[in-house]
C-alpha positions as a printed Julia matrix, in Angstrom:
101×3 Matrix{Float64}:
  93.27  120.36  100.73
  94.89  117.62   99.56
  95.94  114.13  101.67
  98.66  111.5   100.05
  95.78  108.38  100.24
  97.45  104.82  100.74
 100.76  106.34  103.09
  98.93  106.12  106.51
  99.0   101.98  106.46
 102.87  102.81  105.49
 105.51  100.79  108.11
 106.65  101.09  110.61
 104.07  103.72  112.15
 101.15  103.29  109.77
  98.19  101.13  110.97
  97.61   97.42  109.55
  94.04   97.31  108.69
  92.29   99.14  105.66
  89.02   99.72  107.68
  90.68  101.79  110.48
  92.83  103.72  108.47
  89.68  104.31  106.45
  88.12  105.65  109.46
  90.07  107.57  110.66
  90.94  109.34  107.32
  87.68  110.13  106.83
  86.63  111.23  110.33
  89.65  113.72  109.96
  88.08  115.22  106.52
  85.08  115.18  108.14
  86.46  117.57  110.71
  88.1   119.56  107.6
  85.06  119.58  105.97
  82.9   120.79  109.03
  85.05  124.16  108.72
  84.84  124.75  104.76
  87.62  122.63  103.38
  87.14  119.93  100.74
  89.82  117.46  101.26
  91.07  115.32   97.66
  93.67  112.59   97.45
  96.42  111.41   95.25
  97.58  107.83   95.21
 100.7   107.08   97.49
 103.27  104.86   95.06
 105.8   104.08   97.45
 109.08  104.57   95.1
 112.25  102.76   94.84
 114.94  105.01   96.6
 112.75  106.31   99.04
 111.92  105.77  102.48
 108.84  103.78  102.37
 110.03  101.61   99.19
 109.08   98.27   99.07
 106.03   98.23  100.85
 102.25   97.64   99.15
  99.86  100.17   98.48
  96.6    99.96   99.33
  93.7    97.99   97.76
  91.52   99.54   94.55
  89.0    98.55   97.0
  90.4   101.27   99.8
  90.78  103.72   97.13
  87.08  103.61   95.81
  85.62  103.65   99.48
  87.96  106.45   99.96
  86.75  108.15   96.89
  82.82  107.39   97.75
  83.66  108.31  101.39
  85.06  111.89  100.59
  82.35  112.39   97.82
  79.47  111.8   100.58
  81.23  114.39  102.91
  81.26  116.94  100.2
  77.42  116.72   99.39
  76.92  116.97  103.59
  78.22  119.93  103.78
  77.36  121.35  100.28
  81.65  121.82   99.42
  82.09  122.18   95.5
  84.91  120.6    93.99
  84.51  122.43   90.64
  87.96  123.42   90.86
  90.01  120.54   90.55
  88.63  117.66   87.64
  89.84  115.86   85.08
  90.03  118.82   82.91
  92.13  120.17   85.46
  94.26  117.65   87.01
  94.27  114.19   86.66
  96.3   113.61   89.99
  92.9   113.37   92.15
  90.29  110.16   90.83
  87.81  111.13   93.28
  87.49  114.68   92.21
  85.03  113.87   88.74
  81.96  111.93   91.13
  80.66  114.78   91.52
  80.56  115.31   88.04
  79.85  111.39   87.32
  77.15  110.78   90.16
């Protein structure tokens, strides 16, 4: 499955700090992932004309502990990600570590 990475530190209901909403991202594809399901991300770009405009995305930094985060849960629990890569679709960086690790 795939989660929109970035839009859960979104205002006015998103949380403020990278670390928790790091957590609990990846406690909640840890959960997926405990029943079967590989979870991938694309990059929330909060766009002029929409709700969330304006705002910041997250860091690189959040994004590549993100990335390494989901990776690790996909080795734990032995979920192949062979299906979606570069060659595939470029809409999900941390689907090729498996590939680049």
């Amino acid at each position: 499955t795939c989660i929109v990475a970035g839009v859960e530190l979104a205002k006015p209901h998103g949380v403020t700090d990278e670390d928790e909403a790091l957590k609990a991202v990846l406690e909640e594809a840890e959960d997926l992932a405990s029943h079967g399901v590989s979870t991938v991300y694309t990059v929330w770009v909060p766009r002029p004309g929409s709700y969330l405009r304006g705002q910041k995305n997250a860091s690189l930094d959040y994004y590549v502990r993100l990335a390494a985060g989901l990776h690790e849960l996909r080795k734990k629990y032995n979920l192949p990600i062979d299906h979606d890569d570069y060659r595939r679709c470029g809409n999900h960086p941390d689907s090729d570590l498996g590939r680049l690790l």
